[in-house]
Amino acid sequence: MNHDHITSARQLSRSDIETVLDRAAEIAADPDSVANSHEGALLGLLFFEPSTRTKMSFSAAIKRLGGDVVDMGPVDSSSVKKGESLADTVRVVEGYADALVLRHPSEGAAKMASEFVDVPLVNAGDGAGQHPTQTLLDLYTIRESAGLEDVTIGIMGDLKYGRTVHSLAHALTNFNVSQHFISPDSLKLPRKVRYDLHQEGSTVKEHTDFDPILPSLDVLYVTRIQRERFPDESEYRKVAGEYQIDADTLASARDDLTVMHPLPRVDEIAYDVDGTDYANYFEQAHNGVSVRMALLDILLGGGQ
Amino acid sequence: MTDQELRVSKIQRGTVIDHIPGGQALNVLAILGIDGTEGDVVSIGMNVPSDRLGRKDVVKVEGRELSQSELDVLSLIAPDASINIIREFEVRQKHRVDRPERVTGVLECPNHNCITSESEPVETEFEVLDGGIRCVYCDTIIRENIASHIYV
């Protein structure tokens, strides 16, 4: 993989993806092999939006590689509150860290920030744009559970604002995967993602009804309706609560269906699914550490 | 192109942009960043009868020879435009506009949540696609009415 920064899943080739996933599998199988391989490395965390999994798994990843984090902390207690631009913030923090992880509410923030720094910068979510490291751990999880060849994947929920969906849909075009998109009309894939899928030769198969497609799926990727991205509350309420699944809903699914979710969930997946063999979303979240270890290991130069 | 069709006098030196779709002349000037404040002598013919376009606009900018890269951005709203470079009242060069790969700083991204809409030291930049443009920052694609996104 030959990228200075990871800002979008659009930049990742199949070879890039496989390099990271293979390295993640090696690390997961033998974590001790990379312990302290990046001793002293500092990862700068700049999270302008809330995060649990992404932030903590990046922290865990760099620490398991022997490094540590420097964390901007909440926006309210940073110079951002005084009106500092993102461009200035990243130029300052690059002097404190060997790599940066950025989450920001504006689309394109990571790409712009990457133009101002020389250390590797990783997009940890930019508004309703991209979330490429989530995609890498999603692909890792899919590869482990169903494989990435000749599989049928249903992606359901908020396809308009869901950045994990935008990144995943694009990355899946590198593989022999049939993608089905299930959402209300108001939350269908945005034009930009649809354009990319067409450009990559994928057929965009869209559905508003979930039940007919369920029996054909190897993987069901459920997403949260992104309340914070809706311009107004009434539009959110109109679609909130649609496309929920529970153990009964899944009765017609294949026995080996894998249910995934980038988390956090609100009520899209009922708790009674958690105990079924379908549920894979906590495993998916756990995979975030080894995948991010692999990515950091590569970006920081493959060990010291 | 005859004097009669132009309806304005010949210029000694400068650039004539012909075969602009009718009604787009002011957008052409906006894209070129020509608003008259720098003293350029500019003549505009709007909705002039044209065999090829039915109605066309013509813009003449005196004293300035606009470069190909300056003019290529016009291909977004005037793909059939022809460019005449005038010296000593004669057409010395005549060429068409080519579609550029990128357009920087001329158009505003319509996505209010794009980082280029924030107070950041960054110019807008669009990749030019077949039949549209795409923001290189937020990926937003514009296909219709590109002229309405010109910075004013």
XYZ file of C-alpha atoms in Angstrom:
456
model
C 0.000 0.000 0.000
C 1.435 3.321 -1.025
C -0.663 6.084 0.508
C 0.519 8.903 2.735
C -2.974 9.498 4.061
C -6.160 7.465 4.292
C -9.027 9.835 3.613
C -11.515 7.831 1.565
C -12.351 4.263 0.654
C -12.300 5.466 -2.958
C -8.514 5.549 -2.855
C -8.178 1.915 -1.744
C -7.500 -0.731 -4.356
C -8.209 -4.395 -3.815
C -4.511 -4.905 -3.236
C -4.430 -2.111 -0.612
C -7.380 -3.651 1.180
C -5.931 -7.154 1.123
C -2.599 -5.884 2.405
C -4.288 -4.387 5.465
C -6.602 -7.339 6.057
C -3.779 -9.865 5.733
C -1.637 -7.880 8.148
C -4.596 -7.604 10.547
C -5.078 -11.370 10.419
C -1.392 -11.907 11.238
C -1.630 -9.487 14.147
C -4.859 -11.045 15.447
C -3.250 -14.480 15.349
C -0.094 -13.353 17.138
C -0.467 -9.956 18.832
C 2.847 -10.377 20.635
C 4.660 -10.248 17.316
C 4.023 -6.510 17.064
C 3.978 -5.555 20.741
C 6.352 -2.594 21.159
C 7.084 -2.561 17.433
C 6.286 1.163 17.435
C 7.588 2.046 20.850
C 7.472 5.776 21.430
C 5.186 6.483 18.481
C 2.546 9.093 19.226
C -0.848 9.168 17.578
C -2.631 12.527 17.590
C -6.369 12.191 18.119
C -8.527 15.024 16.842
C -12.182 14.180 17.359
C -14.503 17.065 16.604
C -17.497 14.745 16.961
C -18.328 12.149 19.610
C -16.844 8.676 19.259
C -16.530 5.571 21.369
C -15.399 2.693 19.178
C -13.262 4.513 16.653
C -11.421 6.628 19.179
C -10.919 3.888 21.753
C -9.878 1.289 19.201
C -7.319 3.652 17.670
C -6.022 4.310 21.194
C -5.897 0.596 21.943
C -4.224 -0.075 18.596
C -1.342 2.373 19.023
C -0.823 1.321 22.644
C -0.687 -2.346 21.682
C 1.982 -1.387 19.155
C 3.999 0.177 21.959
C 3.007 3.783 21.285
C 0.694 6.275 22.926
C -1.809 8.984 22.091
C -1.944 12.748 22.378
C -5.589 13.688 22.449
C -7.039 17.089 21.600
C -9.934 16.204 23.879
C -13.403 17.658 23.555
C -13.835 20.568 21.147
C -15.259 22.696 23.959
C -11.956 22.685 25.825
C -9.712 23.203 22.771
C -8.634 26.247 20.759
C -11.284 25.326 18.209
C -13.657 26.999 20.627
C -11.659 30.204 20.136
C -12.207 30.008 16.388
C -9.047 28.248 15.246
C -9.356 26.761 11.763
C -8.963 23.061 11.148
C -6.020 23.785 8.858
C -4.209 25.538 11.707
C -5.129 22.898 14.277
C -3.691 20.027 12.260
C -0.553 21.984 11.399
C 0.031 22.516 15.109
C -0.730 18.975 16.186
C 1.414 17.365 13.481
C 4.350 18.734 15.444
C 3.273 16.673 18.453
C 2.532 13.348 16.796
C 3.782 10.794 14.271
C 0.338 10.317 12.731
C -3.058 11.969 13.066
C -6.570 10.580 13.308
C -9.297 13.076 12.477
C -13.049 12.985 12.885
C -14.894 16.108 11.805
C -18.509 17.061 11.035
C -17.703 18.565 7.607
C -17.438 16.417 4.505
C -14.007 16.620 2.932
C -12.393 17.750 6.214
C -9.855 14.917 6.218
C -8.868 15.487 2.613
C -8.352 19.169 3.223
C -6.465 18.562 6.491
C -4.199 16.035 4.756
C -3.069 18.792 2.375
C -1.645 20.754 5.311
C 0.384 18.041 7.056
C 3.334 15.805 6.304
C 2.591 13.084 8.866
C 0.069 10.382 7.863
C -3.511 11.459 8.455
C -6.384 9.009 8.782
C -10.012 9.957 8.261
C -12.049 8.662 11.177
C -15.288 10.012 9.737
C -16.073 13.275 7.931
C -19.709 14.276 8.259
C -21.872 12.178 5.974
C -18.831 11.520 3.792
C -16.434 8.665 4.375
C -15.204 6.393 7.151
C -12.528 4.261 5.498
C -11.130 2.516 8.590
C -14.610 1.348 9.547
C -14.775 -0.099 6.055
C -11.518 -1.969 6.540
C -12.776 -3.584 9.718
C -16.121 -4.295 8.056
C -14.343 -6.014 5.179
C -12.191 -7.944 7.618
C -15.316 -9.132 9.422
C -17.086 -10.063 6.187
C -14.019 -11.949 4.976
C -13.812 -13.878 8.255
C -17.499 -14.754 8.373
C -18.739 -15.106 4.792
C -15.722 -14.476 2.570
C -15.387 -11.739 -0.028
C -15.999 -13.844 -3.125
C -19.410 -14.681 -4.504
C -21.372 -13.319 -1.565
C -24.623 -11.384 -1.398
C -24.746 -8.452 0.979
C -27.741 -6.399 2.016
C -26.997 -2.918 3.338
C -29.980 -1.498 5.165
C -31.056 1.672 6.924
C -29.721 5.161 6.433
C -27.904 4.981 3.134
C -28.103 8.719 2.508
C -26.239 10.030 5.527
C -24.413 6.870 6.636
C -20.727 7.398 5.940
C -19.911 3.783 6.783
C -22.273 2.783 3.971
C -20.700 5.161 1.469
C -17.228 3.802 2.164
C -18.260 0.163 2.331
C -20.322 0.216 -0.865
C -17.397 1.610 -2.796
C -14.826 -0.743 -1.307
C -17.019 -3.776 -2.041
C -16.831 -3.006 -5.755
C -13.278 -4.391 -5.581
C -14.690 -7.844 -4.862
C -17.104 -10.285 -6.401
C -19.973 -9.192 -4.207
C -23.625 -8.613 -5.027
C -24.869 -5.549 -3.143
C -28.495 -4.838 -2.281
C -29.471 -1.506 -0.770
C -32.549 -1.464 1.447
C -33.915 1.846 2.700
C -36.889 4.175 2.640
C -37.015 6.334 -0.478
C -35.921 9.383 1.502
C -32.690 7.703 2.636
C -31.479 6.105 -0.591
C -27.843 6.196 -1.635
C -26.698 9.691 -2.610
C -25.914 10.451 -6.234
C -22.155 10.521 -5.610
C -22.080 6.926 -4.330
C -24.430 5.730 -7.033
C -22.145 7.343 -9.613
C -19.087 5.547 -8.241
C -20.831 2.183 -8.207
C -21.878 2.626 -11.827
C -18.357 3.706 -12.754
C -17.002 0.552 -11.142
C -19.444 -1.544 -13.123
C -21.681 -2.467 -10.200
C -25.423 -2.695 -10.534
C -27.209 -0.706 -7.853
C -30.045 -2.915 -6.631
C -32.323 -0.884 -4.410
C -35.258 -2.075 -2.346
C -37.704 -0.446 -0.006
C -39.020 -3.782 1.231
C -36.680 -5.898 3.308
C -38.514 -9.230 3.601
C -38.290 -10.419 -0.034
C -34.537 -9.935 -0.202
C -33.647 -11.406 3.213
C -33.534 -15.111 2.206
C -30.894 -14.421 -0.466
C -28.451 -12.639 1.834
C -25.161 -13.950 3.199
C -24.543 -10.734 5.109
C -26.990 -8.145 6.424
C -25.339 -4.831 7.296
C -27.720 -2.720 9.369
C -27.144 0.970 10.035
C -28.542 3.532 12.414
C -30.724 6.355 11.183
C -28.382 9.315 11.655
C -30.494 11.702 13.648
C -27.712 14.296 13.852
C -27.479 14.549 10.042
C -31.140 15.369 9.460
C -31.829 18.993 8.655
C -35.000 18.857 10.708
C -36.470 16.687 13.398
C -39.766 16.043 11.611
C -38.000 14.398 8.683
C -36.103 12.203 11.127
C -39.268 11.152 12.916
C -40.912 10.139 9.650
C -38.375 7.394 9.038
C -37.048 6.635 12.534
C -37.959 3.157 13.614
C -38.379 1.779 10.107
C -36.327 -1.241 9.101
C -35.900 -2.731 12.539
C -35.029 -6.384 12.840
C -35.550 -8.890 15.641
C -35.211 -12.654 15.992
C -38.643 -13.204 14.423
C -37.883 -10.979 11.444
C -34.868 -13.154 10.705
C -36.874 -16.410 10.600
C -36.669 -16.573 6.810
C -32.926 -15.869 6.719
C -30.281 -18.413 5.787
C -28.861 -20.283 8.761
C -25.431 -18.872 8.076
C -26.528 -15.244 7.701
C -24.122 -12.779 9.317
C -25.712 -9.675 10.828
C -23.398 -6.688 11.137
C -23.802 -3.128 12.403
C -21.153 -0.408 12.715
C -22.716 0.540 16.084
C -23.957 2.395 18.014
C -27.420 0.946 17.499
C -30.565 2.618 18.717
C -33.384 0.213 17.987
C -32.536 -1.148 14.522
C -31.509 -4.529 15.952
C -33.529 -5.862 18.876
C -31.566 -7.294 21.786
C -33.056 -10.739 21.128
C -30.844 -10.986 18.025
C -27.715 -10.708 20.185
C -27.921 -14.298 21.387
C -28.449 -15.780 17.905
C -25.714 -17.175 15.666
C -26.467 -14.363 13.229
C -25.133 -11.610 15.483
C -21.625 -10.533 14.581
C -21.601 -6.822 15.448
C -19.650 -7.029 18.678
C -17.024 -9.220 17.009
C -17.007 -6.633 14.242
C -16.308 -3.841 16.751
C -13.548 -5.885 18.379
C -11.900 -6.409 14.990
C -11.375 -2.653 14.906
C -8.289 -2.973 17.070
C -6.327 -5.462 14.987
C -7.348 -3.786 11.737
C -6.284 -0.367 13.028
C -3.069 -1.875 14.388
C -2.371 -3.208 10.914
C -3.125 0.121 9.271
C -1.014 2.115 11.737
C 1.801 -0.399 11.442
C 1.809 0.111 7.668
C 1.437 3.913 7.792
C 4.124 4.272 10.449
C 6.554 2.249 8.428
C 6.094 -1.410 9.195
C 7.740 -1.543 12.578
C 10.905 -0.144 13.997
C -18.468 36.574 -38.245
C -19.229 39.891 -39.948
C -19.350 43.390 -38.567
C -23.064 43.400 -38.997
C -23.535 40.267 -36.920
C -21.334 41.602 -34.143
C -23.189 44.893 -33.952
C -20.203 46.383 -32.171
C -16.982 47.780 -33.572
C -13.831 45.795 -34.196
C -11.245 45.819 -31.491
C -7.578 46.479 -32.005
C -6.277 43.890 -29.556
C -7.906 41.463 -27.194
C -10.080 38.367 -27.040
C -13.413 37.659 -28.670
C -15.390 34.774 -27.242
C -17.983 33.706 -29.764
C -20.681 31.014 -29.895
C -21.646 31.310 -26.254
C -25.145 29.896 -25.662
C -27.690 32.717 -25.641
C -28.038 34.321 -22.241
C -24.773 32.996 -20.795
C -22.518 36.008 -21.498
C -22.712 37.397 -17.986
C -21.894 33.965 -16.558
C -18.903 33.787 -18.899
C -17.642 37.079 -17.518
C -18.303 35.894 -13.950
C -16.315 32.705 -14.540
C -13.460 34.730 -15.995
C -13.587 37.046 -12.996
C -14.179 40.069 -15.226
C -16.523 42.475 -13.501
C -15.350 45.766 -14.967
C -13.650 46.996 -11.796
C -10.208 46.595 -13.320
C -10.997 48.905 -16.193
C -11.194 46.332 -18.975
C -13.224 47.507 -21.941
C -15.811 44.786 -22.444
C -18.508 44.551 -25.105
C -21.315 42.048 -24.900
C -23.722 40.920 -27.566
C -26.597 38.874 -26.269
C -29.020 36.696 -28.174
C -27.450 37.515 -31.520
C -28.932 35.357 -34.334
C -26.674 32.380 -35.073
C -26.928 29.656 -37.705
C -25.324 27.113 -35.407
C -26.879 27.988 -32.054
C -30.055 29.831 -33.007
C -29.198 32.549 -30.521
C -25.724 33.169 -29.258
C -23.854 35.582 -27.058
C -20.544 37.210 -27.957
C -18.093 38.753 -25.515
C -15.195 40.992 -26.499
C -12.527 41.865 -23.993
C -10.208 44.588 -25.210
C -6.548 44.763 -24.348
C -6.353 41.296 -22.861
C -5.363 38.023 -24.475
C -6.961 35.413 -22.299
C -4.967 32.210 -21.924
C -6.202 28.780 -22.908
C -6.293 27.647 -19.271
C -8.345 30.695 -18.309
C -10.762 29.955 -21.097
C -11.073 26.192 -20.784
C -13.217 26.588 -17.688
C -15.805 28.144 -20.010
C -16.379 24.708 -21.497
C -18.587 23.974 -18.479
C -21.232 26.454 -19.599
C -20.245 27.189 -23.204
C -18.811 23.993 -24.685
C -19.156 25.284 -28.249
C -17.459 28.603 -27.571
C -14.800 29.702 -30.018
C -11.967 31.966 -29.005
C -10.476 34.590 -31.264
C -7.296 36.342 -30.279
C -7.170 39.729 -32.020
C -4.067 41.727 -32.835
C -4.148 44.859 -34.985
C -7.829 44.336 -35.785
C -7.148 40.881 -37.255
C -7.920 37.412 -35.909
C -4.461 35.988 -35.217
C -5.477 32.825 -33.398
C -8.744 30.961 -33.362
C -9.409 27.971 -31.188
C -12.058 26.068 -29.236
C -12.315 25.568 -25.510
C -11.135 22.216 -24.189
C -12.676 20.517 -21.201
C -10.260 20.932 -18.260
C -9.609 18.067 -15.848
C -10.084 20.297 -12.821
C -11.665 23.643 -12.038
C -10.253 25.529 -9.075
C -11.700 28.468 -7.183
C -14.380 29.460 -9.683
C -17.396 27.521 -8.457
C -18.964 27.146 -5.045
C -19.770 23.702 -3.691
C -23.528 23.489 -3.153
C -23.070 21.163 -0.167
C -23.287 23.468 2.843
C -21.617 20.763 4.906
C -18.562 20.650 2.648
C -15.306 21.769 4.256
C -14.916 24.354 1.472
C -18.018 26.087 2.861
C -16.196 26.668 6.168
C -13.745 29.441 6.996
C -10.742 27.375 5.982
C -7.815 28.450 3.801
C -8.859 26.228 0.900
C -10.142 26.920 -2.587
C -12.937 24.899 -4.065
C -11.832 22.328 -6.602
C -13.964 20.254 -8.929
C -13.103 17.289 -11.072
C -14.770 17.580 -14.478
C -16.842 14.530 -15.420
C -18.841 13.683 -18.516
C -21.852 15.949 -18.123
C -21.023 17.337 -14.717
C -18.479 18.222 -12.087
C -17.538 16.683 -8.754
C -16.199 18.384 -5.629
C -12.836 16.783 -4.841
C -13.418 17.384 -1.121
C -16.952 16.157 -0.409
C -17.570 14.250 -3.684
C -20.814 16.129 -4.386
C -21.736 15.872 -8.075
C -23.377 18.777 -9.933
C -24.980 18.000 -13.256
C -27.563 20.730 -13.754
C -27.246 24.486 -13.917
C -23.529 24.696 -13.195
C -23.582 28.443 -13.874
C -25.658 29.014 -10.736
C -22.685 27.853 -8.648
C -20.280 30.506 -9.942
C -18.829 32.573 -7.095
C -20.223 36.086 -7.269
